[in-house]
C-alpha cells in the first residue's frame, strides 16, 4: 500500500515538473520572438532618391544618375585645376558644364516624383576622387582621361537601360541625355589614346 502511494506521488510530481518546464520553455520562446520584433514606429525609410523603396526602378535610376552627375561635375572641376594639357583642361570644363545641366534636369524630374537626390557621392567614388587629387602632370592627364572613358561607359549603360523605362518621364530624360554622354565618351577615348592607355 505504501509503495502504491509513493508511486502515485512521484507520478503527480513528475507531471507537475514537466508542465512547469514546458511553460518556462514557452515563455523563453515568446521572449526571444518579441526581442527580435521591429519596434513600433521603427525607421523604414529608404535611401535618398527613393520613395517606395529601392525596388522602384525609376527611383533607383534617378539615385544612380545623381551620384554619377556629382562625380563627373567634381572631376570636371579637378581636371580644370590640375590637367597639364590644355585639351584635357578644355574637356574637363565641358564635363562640368554639361553635367551641371544634366543634373539640373534630373533635379526637376526628382522633384516631380517627390524624391530627394543624394547630396554626396558614394564612399567608393570618393576614393576615386581622392586618387585623382593625388596625381600630377602627365600622370594626372592619363588617369583622368581613362577614368572618363570608364565612367562614361557605365553612364551610357545606365541611361540606355533607363531609355527603355515604361516611366515616360524617365525614358525621355534618358533619351535626351544619352547623346551628351556618348559625345563625352568619344572625346575621352580620343584624349586617352594620346597616352596609349585607351583599352576600349
C-alpha positions as CSV (number, residue, x, y, z in Angstrom):
1,X,0.0,0.0,0.0
2,X,2.8,2.4,0.9
3,X,4.6,1.5,-2.3
4,X,1.5,2.4,-4.3
5,X,1.0,5.7,-2.5
6,X,4.7,6.7,-3.1
7,X,4.5,5.8,-6.8
8,X,1.4,7.9,-7.2
9,X,3.1,10.9,-5.5
10,X,6.1,10.5,-7.8
11,X,3.9,10.4,-10.9
12,X,2.0,13.6,-9.8
13,X,5.2,15.4,-9.0
14,X,6.8,14.4,-12.3
15,X,3.7,15.6,-14.2
16,X,3.9,19.0,-12.4
17,X,7.6,19.4,-13.2
18,X,7.0,18.6,-16.9
19,X,4.2,21.1,-17.1
20,X,6.2,23.8,-15.4
21,X,9.2,23.2,-17.7
22,X,7.0,23.4,-20.8
23,X,5.6,26.7,-19.7
24,X,9.1,28.1,-19.0
25,X,10.3,27.0,-22.4
26,X,7.2,28.7,-24.0
27,X,7.9,31.8,-22.1
28,X,11.6,31.8,-23.3
29,X,10.5,31.3,-26.9
30,X,7.9,34.1,-26.6
31,X,10.6,36.4,-25.1
32,X,13.0,35.6,-27.9
33,X,10.5,36.3,-30.6
34,X,9.4,39.6,-29.0
35,X,13.0,40.7,-28.7
36,X,13.6,40.2,-32.4
37,X,10.5,42.0,-33.5
38,X,10.8,45.5,-35.0
39,X,9.7,48.2,-32.5
40,X,6.6,50.2,-33.3
41,X,7.4,53.2,-35.4
42,X,10.9,51.8,-36.4
43,X,12.6,53.7,-39.2
44,X,11.8,52.1,-42.5
45,X,12.8,55.0,-44.8
46,X,14.7,54.0,-47.9
47,X,17.9,55.5,-49.2
48,X,18.0,59.0,-50.8
49,X,16.1,59.3,-54.1
50,X,13.7,56.5,-53.0
51,X,10.1,57.0,-52.0
52,X,8.6,53.5,-52.4
53,X,11.9,51.7,-51.8
54,X,14.9,50.5,-53.8
55,X,12.7,48.1,-55.8
56,X,11.3,51.2,-57.7
57,X,13.4,51.2,-60.9
58,X,12.7,54.9,-61.6
59,X,13.9,55.9,-58.2
60,X,16.9,53.7,-58.4
61,X,17.9,55.2,-61.8
62,X,17.5,58.7,-60.5
63,X,19.6,58.0,-57.5
64,X,22.4,56.4,-59.5
65,X,22.3,59.1,-62.2
66,X,22.5,61.8,-59.5
67,X,25.6,60.3,-57.9
68,X,27.2,59.9,-61.3
69,X,26.4,63.5,-62.0
70,X,28.0,64.7,-58.8
71,X,31.1,62.7,-59.5
72,X,31.5,63.9,-63.1
73,X,31.0,67.5,-62.1
74,X,33.6,67.3,-59.3
75,X,36.0,65.6,-61.7
76,X,35.4,68.4,-64.2
77,X,36.5,71.0,-61.5
78,X,39.6,69.0,-60.6
79,X,40.5,68.5,-64.3
80,X,40.4,72.2,-64.9
81,X,42.7,72.9,-62.0
82,X,45.3,70.1,-62.4
83,X,45.4,69.0,-66.0
84,X,48.7,69.6,-67.9
85,X,47.4,69.5,-71.4
86,X,45.1,72.3,-72.5
87,X,43.0,69.8,-74.4
88,X,42.3,68.0,-71.1
89,X,41.5,71.2,-69.3
90,X,39.0,72.1,-72.1
91,X,37.4,68.7,-71.9
92,X,37.1,69.0,-68.1
93,X,35.4,72.4,-68.5
94,X,32.9,70.8,-70.9
95,X,32.3,67.9,-68.5
96,X,31.5,70.3,-65.6
97,X,29.2,72.4,-67.7
98,X,27.3,69.6,-69.4
99,X,26.8,67.5,-66.2
100,X,25.6,70.5,-64.2
101,X,23.0,70.9,-66.9
102,X,22.0,67.2,-66.8
103,X,21.9,67.3,-63.0
104,X,19.5,70.3,-63.1
105,X,17.2,68.3,-65.4
106,X,17.4,65.4,-63.1
107,X,16.6,67.5,-60.0
108,X,13.4,68.6,-61.8
109,X,12.5,65.0,-62.5
110,X,13.1,64.0,-58.9
111,X,11.1,66.9,-57.6
112,X,8.1,65.9,-59.8
113,X,8.3,62.4,-58.3
114,X,8.7,63.6,-54.7
115,X,12.2,62.2,-54.4
116,X,15.2,63.6,-52.6
117,X,18.5,63.4,-54.5
118,X,21.7,62.2,-52.8
119,X,23.9,65.1,-51.7
120,X,27.2,63.3,-51.9
121,X,29.0,60.6,-53.9
122,X,29.4,57.1,-52.5
123,X,32.5,56.2,-50.4
124,X,33.9,54.2,-53.4
125,X,33.6,57.1,-55.8
126,X,35.1,59.5,-53.2
127,X,38.1,57.2,-53.2
128,X,38.4,57.7,-57.0
129,X,38.3,61.5,-56.4
130,X,41.0,61.2,-53.7
131,X,43.2,59.2,-56.0
132,X,42.7,61.7,-58.8
133,X,43.7,64.6,-56.5
134,X,47.0,62.9,-55.7
135,X,48.0,62.8,-59.3
136,X,50.1,65.5,-61.1
137,X,51.4,66.3,-64.6
138,X,51.0,63.7,-67.3
139,X,50.1,61.0,-64.8
140,X,47.1,63.1,-63.9
141,X,46.1,63.6,-67.5
142,X,46.4,59.9,-68.3
143,X,44.5,58.8,-65.2
144,X,41.8,61.4,-65.6
145,X,41.0,60.7,-69.3
146,X,41.0,56.9,-68.7
147,X,38.6,57.4,-65.7
148,X,36.4,59.4,-68.0
149,X,36.3,56.6,-70.5
150,X,35.3,54.1,-67.8
151,X,32.8,56.3,-66.1
152,X,31.1,57.2,-69.3
153,X,30.8,53.6,-70.4
154,X,29.0,53.0,-67.1
155,X,26.8,56.1,-67.6
156,X,25.8,55.1,-71.1
157,X,24.8,51.6,-70.0
158,X,22.7,53.1,-67.1
159,X,21.0,55.6,-69.4
160,X,20.4,53.2,-72.2
161,X,18.6,51.0,-69.7
162,X,16.5,53.9,-68.5
163,X,15.7,54.9,-72.0
164,X,13.5,51.8,-72.3
165,X,11.7,52.5,-69.0
166,X,7.9,52.4,-69.1
167,X,8.1,55.6,-67.0
168,X,7.9,58.1,-69.8
169,X,9.4,60.9,-67.8
170,X,12.4,58.8,-67.0
171,X,12.8,57.5,-70.5
172,X,12.5,60.9,-72.1
173,X,15.2,62.3,-69.7
174,X,17.5,59.4,-70.5
175,X,17.0,59.7,-74.3
176,X,17.6,63.4,-74.1
177,X,20.8,63.0,-72.1
178,X,22.4,60.0,-73.9
179,X,23.9,61.9,-76.9
180,X,25.8,64.1,-74.5
181,X,27.2,61.1,-72.6
182,X,28.1,59.4,-75.9
183,X,29.9,62.6,-77.0
184,X,31.8,62.7,-73.7
185,X,32.8,59.1,-74.1
186,X,34.1,59.6,-77.7
187,X,36.1,62.7,-76.6
188,X,37.6,60.8,-73.6
189,X,38.7,57.9,-75.9
190,X,40.5,60.3,-78.2
191,X,42.3,62.0,-75.3
192,X,43.2,58.7,-73.6
193,X,44.7,57.5,-76.9
194,X,47.4,60.2,-76.5
195,X,48.7,58.2,-73.6
196,X,48.5,54.8,-75.3
197,X,46.2,53.6,-72.5
198,X,42.9,53.6,-74.2
199,X,41.7,50.0,-74.0
200,X,38.1,50.4,-75.1
